[in-house]
């Protein structure tokens, strides 16, 4: 009887695995390594169904920080990378892991902070001056600290403000090594400033006492690029289907779908595939 | 925040509105967890019993190692399996990374030591009680394993439930090896992590309540079944 129980259990496991395999086999899919900002803002939920309906290709999105997404692609675990840190993307291309980089769209970063505004920067338009003030006043600041695109943008801003982080950092500068949402949750709980992409900020539901303090500076623009992972490096890369996704993103149809995505009437992403310098 | 920690309405809207998607998440969670625990049981129960009864050099070391593995941090297990299954890793050709099967493997690895360690303890205790009887029947230690496993079945249900608890509560490993892909590798716990990061704390909490309720149902069923079974077999 014991044996029968074992046999039944083993059989049900095989059936379960068989069902899974069947479900996987019927899909034609690509894997896209992308950033938390594109997923948490809801952009992919709006874009992907249109692409899938047109081509029959399902898109599986792994949402990570830009650094981790590029690393996933470097290991050959994704077909396409869709991220936002141009210098890291160019390095990726240079190392031969990508085929070609296409600019897709931009959104912008905003500095958010508590209503009490301990650094006195609310309403400013000059992000570099605001960062100087935060460091001078040692006002609490939460950093992603995860090599994401947002993290690189933040580090670039400290540099532009002539702040030597390793020298001045202390209690006030908190690196938490997590995604944008977790960082906003932390900033809310600590009444701290942080840098966020606008999309995640608008979609974020736990704003609490936080609000936008600095926005609109050109330095806060955040460019997204998309690349096919080099099939010459990894034969498993689905080059045709991956390229089809890229072509669709930069096509007039994909670009207008990006422009049409709104939350609370606000446009989050601005297509600019036709700007070769982006 | 002014709202309640767990609004009943958001639990209800989870279950009714957008139902297909949510039920899919529950189904996947159960499928991954139950498959992993079943496989770990099939391997772990005989292995644990063997470890209890068979004497061999280095046995004590193995017992300590297995007991240590019960505390294997899920993120470390996840990372190790990620590196194994990655296209650049030794098992990359199987293409298992970011699939439900990868999550099952991760949970199997986490659950197996718990089942082996607890089974070993149970069977070892039972053996001291049975030793004379089994020996007089001429059954050696190895031959006694099926009998002991069968007679300890009601205690071993708790062992399996401990494994199930570890698997169903786990998020660190399956997030890494599954990738939390919507509609494909998104489970209850990875959804909770995602909703927390989106700042939708009430929804995350509501999902947590649903997960706890499911665990309660499974445990109640297991308890009921082993009670009824114990009564019928004249044990209690």
PDB file of N, CA and C in Angstrom, chain B residues 18-53:
ATOM      1  N   UNK B  18     -10.930  40.590 -12.212  1.00  0.00           N
ATOM      2  CA  UNK B  18      -9.697  40.136 -12.829  1.00  0.00           C
ATOM      3  C   UNK B  18      -9.347  38.731 -12.364  1.00  0.00           C
ATOM      4  N   UNK B  19     -10.399  37.932 -12.171  1.00  0.00           N
ATOM      5  CA  UNK B  19     -10.245  36.636 -11.499  1.00  0.00           C
ATOM      6  C   UNK B  19      -9.286  35.697 -12.178  1.00  0.00           C
ATOM      7  N   UNK B  20      -9.354  35.599 -13.517  1.00  0.00           N
ATOM      8  CA  UNK B  20      -8.543  34.615 -14.235  1.00  0.00           C
ATOM      9  C   UNK B  20      -7.075  34.755 -13.894  1.00  0.00           C
ATOM     10  N   UNK B  21      -6.608  35.979 -13.957  1.00  0.00           N
ATOM     11  CA  UNK B  21      -5.213  36.273 -13.687  1.00  0.00           C
ATOM     12  C   UNK B  21      -4.800  35.849 -12.278  1.00  0.00           C
ATOM     13  N   UNK B  22      -5.640  36.234 -11.308  1.00  0.00           N
ATOM     14  CA  UNK B  22      -5.303  35.959  -9.918  1.00  0.00           C
ATOM     15  C   UNK B  22      -5.360  34.466  -9.621  1.00  0.00           C
ATOM     16  N   UNK B  23      -6.404  33.813 -10.175  1.00  0.00           N
ATOM     17  CA  UNK B  23      -6.498  32.370  -9.960  1.00  0.00           C
ATOM     18  C   UNK B  23      -5.301  31.665 -10.594  1.00  0.00           C
ATOM     19  N   UNK B  24      -4.832  32.191 -11.715  1.00  0.00           N
ATOM     20  CA  UNK B  24      -3.645  31.625 -12.363  1.00  0.00           C
ATOM     21  C   UNK B  24      -2.440  31.689 -11.443  1.00  0.00           C
ATOM     22  N   UNK B  25      -2.300  32.807 -10.743  1.00  0.00           N
ATOM     23  CA  UNK B  25      -1.181  32.974  -9.811  1.00  0.00           C
ATOM     24  C   UNK B  25      -1.275  31.950  -8.677  1.00  0.00           C
ATOM     25  N   UNK B  26      -2.503  31.785  -8.145  1.00  0.00           N
ATOM     26  CA  UNK B  26      -2.686  30.808  -7.065  1.00  0.00           C
ATOM     27  C   UNK B  26      -2.371  29.401  -7.575  1.00  0.00           C
ATOM     28  N   UNK B  27      -2.883  29.097  -8.781  1.00  0.00           N
ATOM     29  CA  UNK B  27      -2.681  27.770  -9.345  1.00  0.00           C
ATOM     30  C   UNK B  27      -1.190  27.488  -9.525  1.00  0.00           C
ATOM     31  N   UNK B  28      -0.482  28.470 -10.077  1.00  0.00           N
ATOM     32  CA  UNK B  28       0.961  28.277 -10.301  1.00  0.00           C
ATOM     33  C   UNK B  28       1.689  28.076  -8.970  1.00  0.00           C
ATOM     34  N   UNK B  29       1.324  28.877  -7.963  1.00  0.00           N
ATOM     35  CA  UNK B  29       1.971  28.740  -6.659  1.00  0.00           C
ATOM     36  C   UNK B  29       1.786  27.330  -6.121  1.00  0.00           C
ATOM     37  N   UNK B  30       0.535  26.844  -6.189  1.00  0.00           N
ATOM     38  CA  UNK B  30       0.257  25.513  -5.660  1.00  0.00           C
ATOM     39  C   UNK B  30       0.998  24.457  -6.470  1.00  0.00           C
ATOM     40  N   UNK B  31       0.984  24.635  -7.795  1.00  0.00           N
ATOM     41  CA  UNK B  31       1.614  23.647  -8.661  1.00  0.00           C
ATOM     42  C   UNK B  31       3.121  23.542  -8.363  1.00  0.00           C
ATOM     43  N   UNK B  32       3.772  24.686  -8.269  1.00  0.00           N
ATOM     44  CA  UNK B  32       5.215  24.693  -8.027  1.00  0.00           C
ATOM     45  C   UNK B  32       5.516  24.090  -6.655  1.00  0.00           C
ATOM     46  N   UNK B  33       4.807  24.557  -5.642  1.00  0.00           N
ATOM     47  CA  UNK B  33       5.089  24.121  -4.289  1.00  0.00           C
ATOM     48  C   UNK B  33       4.810  22.642  -4.104  1.00  0.00           C
ATOM     49  N   UNK B  34       3.636  22.197  -4.590  1.00  0.00           N
ATOM     50  CA  UNK B  34       3.256  20.806  -4.355  1.00  0.00           C
ATOM     51  C   UNK B  34       4.177  19.866  -5.136  1.00  0.00           C
ATOM     52  N   UNK B  35       4.523  20.246  -6.373  1.00  0.00           N
ATOM     53  CA  UNK B  35       5.456  19.403  -7.135  1.00  0.00           C
ATOM     54  C   UNK B  35       6.797  19.294  -6.408  1.00  0.00           C
ATOM     55  N   UNK B  36       7.290  20.441  -5.952  1.00  0.00           N
ATOM     56  CA  UNK B  36       8.598  20.428  -5.286  1.00  0.00           C
ATOM     57  C   UNK B  36       8.547  19.569  -4.030  1.00  0.00           C
ATOM     58  N   UNK B  37       7.494  19.724  -3.230  1.00  0.00           N
ATOM     59  CA  UNK B  37       7.417  18.983  -1.971  1.00  0.00           C
ATOM     60  C   UNK B  37       7.207  17.489  -2.241  1.00  0.00           C
ATOM     61  N   UNK B  38       6.395  17.156  -3.255  1.00  0.00           N
ATOM     62  CA  UNK B  38       6.187  15.742  -3.575  1.00  0.00           C
ATOM     63  C   UNK B  38       7.504  15.091  -3.991  1.00  0.00           C
ATOM     64  N   UNK B  39       8.222  15.750  -4.891  1.00  0.00           N
ATOM     65  CA  UNK B  39       9.511  15.186  -5.329  1.00  0.00           C
ATOM     66  C   UNK B  39      10.473  15.066  -4.147  1.00  0.00           C
ATOM     67  N   UNK B  40      10.509  16.122  -3.323  1.00  0.00           N
ATOM     68  CA  UNK B  40      11.409  16.088  -2.171  1.00  0.00           C
ATOM     69  C   UNK B  40      11.000  14.970  -1.217  1.00  0.00           C
ATOM     70  N   UNK B  41       9.681  14.701  -1.116  1.00  0.00           N
ATOM     71  CA  UNK B  41       9.209  13.614  -0.257  1.00  0.00           C
ATOM     72  C   UNK B  41       9.636  12.264  -0.810  1.00  0.00           C
ATOM     73  N   UNK B  42       9.466  12.098  -2.144  1.00  0.00           N
ATOM     74  CA  UNK B  42       9.821  10.815  -2.761  1.00  0.00           C
ATOM     75  C   UNK B  42      11.298  10.502  -2.563  1.00  0.00           C
ATOM     76  N   UNK B  43      12.115  11.522  -2.614  1.00  0.00           N
ATOM     77  CA  UNK B  43      13.548  11.314  -2.445  1.00  0.00           C
ATOM     78  C   UNK B  43      13.916  11.331  -0.963  1.00  0.00           C
ATOM     79  N   UNK B  44      13.335  12.279  -0.232  1.00  0.00           N
ATOM     80  CA  UNK B  44      13.770  12.555   1.127  1.00  0.00           C
ATOM     81  C   UNK B  44      13.334  11.526   2.160  1.00  0.00           C
ATOM     82  N   UNK B  45      12.121  10.972   2.006  1.00  0.00           N
ATOM     83  CA  UNK B  45      11.653  10.013   3.012  1.00  0.00           C
ATOM     84  C   UNK B  45      12.539   8.768   3.045  1.00  0.00           C
ATOM     85  N   UNK B  46      12.758   8.090   1.898  1.00  0.00           N
ATOM     86  CA  UNK B  46      13.653   6.917   1.940  1.00  0.00           C
ATOM     87  C   UNK B  46      15.077   7.291   2.367  1.00  0.00           C
ATOM     88  N   UNK B  47      15.525   8.452   1.904  1.00  0.00           N
ATOM     89  CA  UNK B  47      16.881   8.879   2.236  1.00  0.00           C
ATOM     90  C   UNK B  47      17.019   9.111   3.743  1.00  0.00           C
ATOM     91  N   UNK B  48      16.022   9.771   4.336  1.00  0.00           N
ATOM     92  CA  UNK B  48      16.043  10.055   5.770  1.00  0.00           C
ATOM     93  C   UNK B  48      15.997   8.763   6.575  1.00  0.00           C
ATOM     94  N   UNK B  49      15.131   7.821   6.126  1.00  0.00           N
ATOM     95  CA  UNK B  49      15.021   6.551   6.826  1.00  0.00           C
ATOM     96  C   UNK B  49      16.327   5.778   6.719  1.00  0.00           C
ATOM     97  N   UNK B  50      16.916   5.808   5.535  1.00  0.00           N
ATOM     98  CA  UNK B  50      18.192   5.131   5.333  1.00  0.00           C
ATOM     99  C   UNK B  50      19.259   5.695   6.244  1.00  0.00           C
ATOM    100  N   UNK B  51      19.257   7.014   6.350  1.00  0.00           N
ATOM    101  CA  UNK B  51      20.256   7.683   7.181  1.00  0.00           C
ATOM    102  C   UNK B  51      20.050   7.325   8.660  1.00  0.00           C
ATOM    103  N   UNK B  52      18.784   7.039   9.026  1.00  0.00           N
ATOM    104  CA  UNK B  52      18.497   6.682  10.420  1.00  0.00           C
ATOM    105  C   UNK B  52      18.994   5.283  10.735  1.00  0.00           C
ATOM    106  N   UNK B  53      18.906   4.375   9.758  1.00  0.00           N
ATOM    107  CA  UNK B  53      19.109   2.955  10.072  1.00  0.00           C
ATOM    108  C   UNK B  53      20.454   2.405   9.624  1.00  0.00           C
TER     109      UNK B  53
END
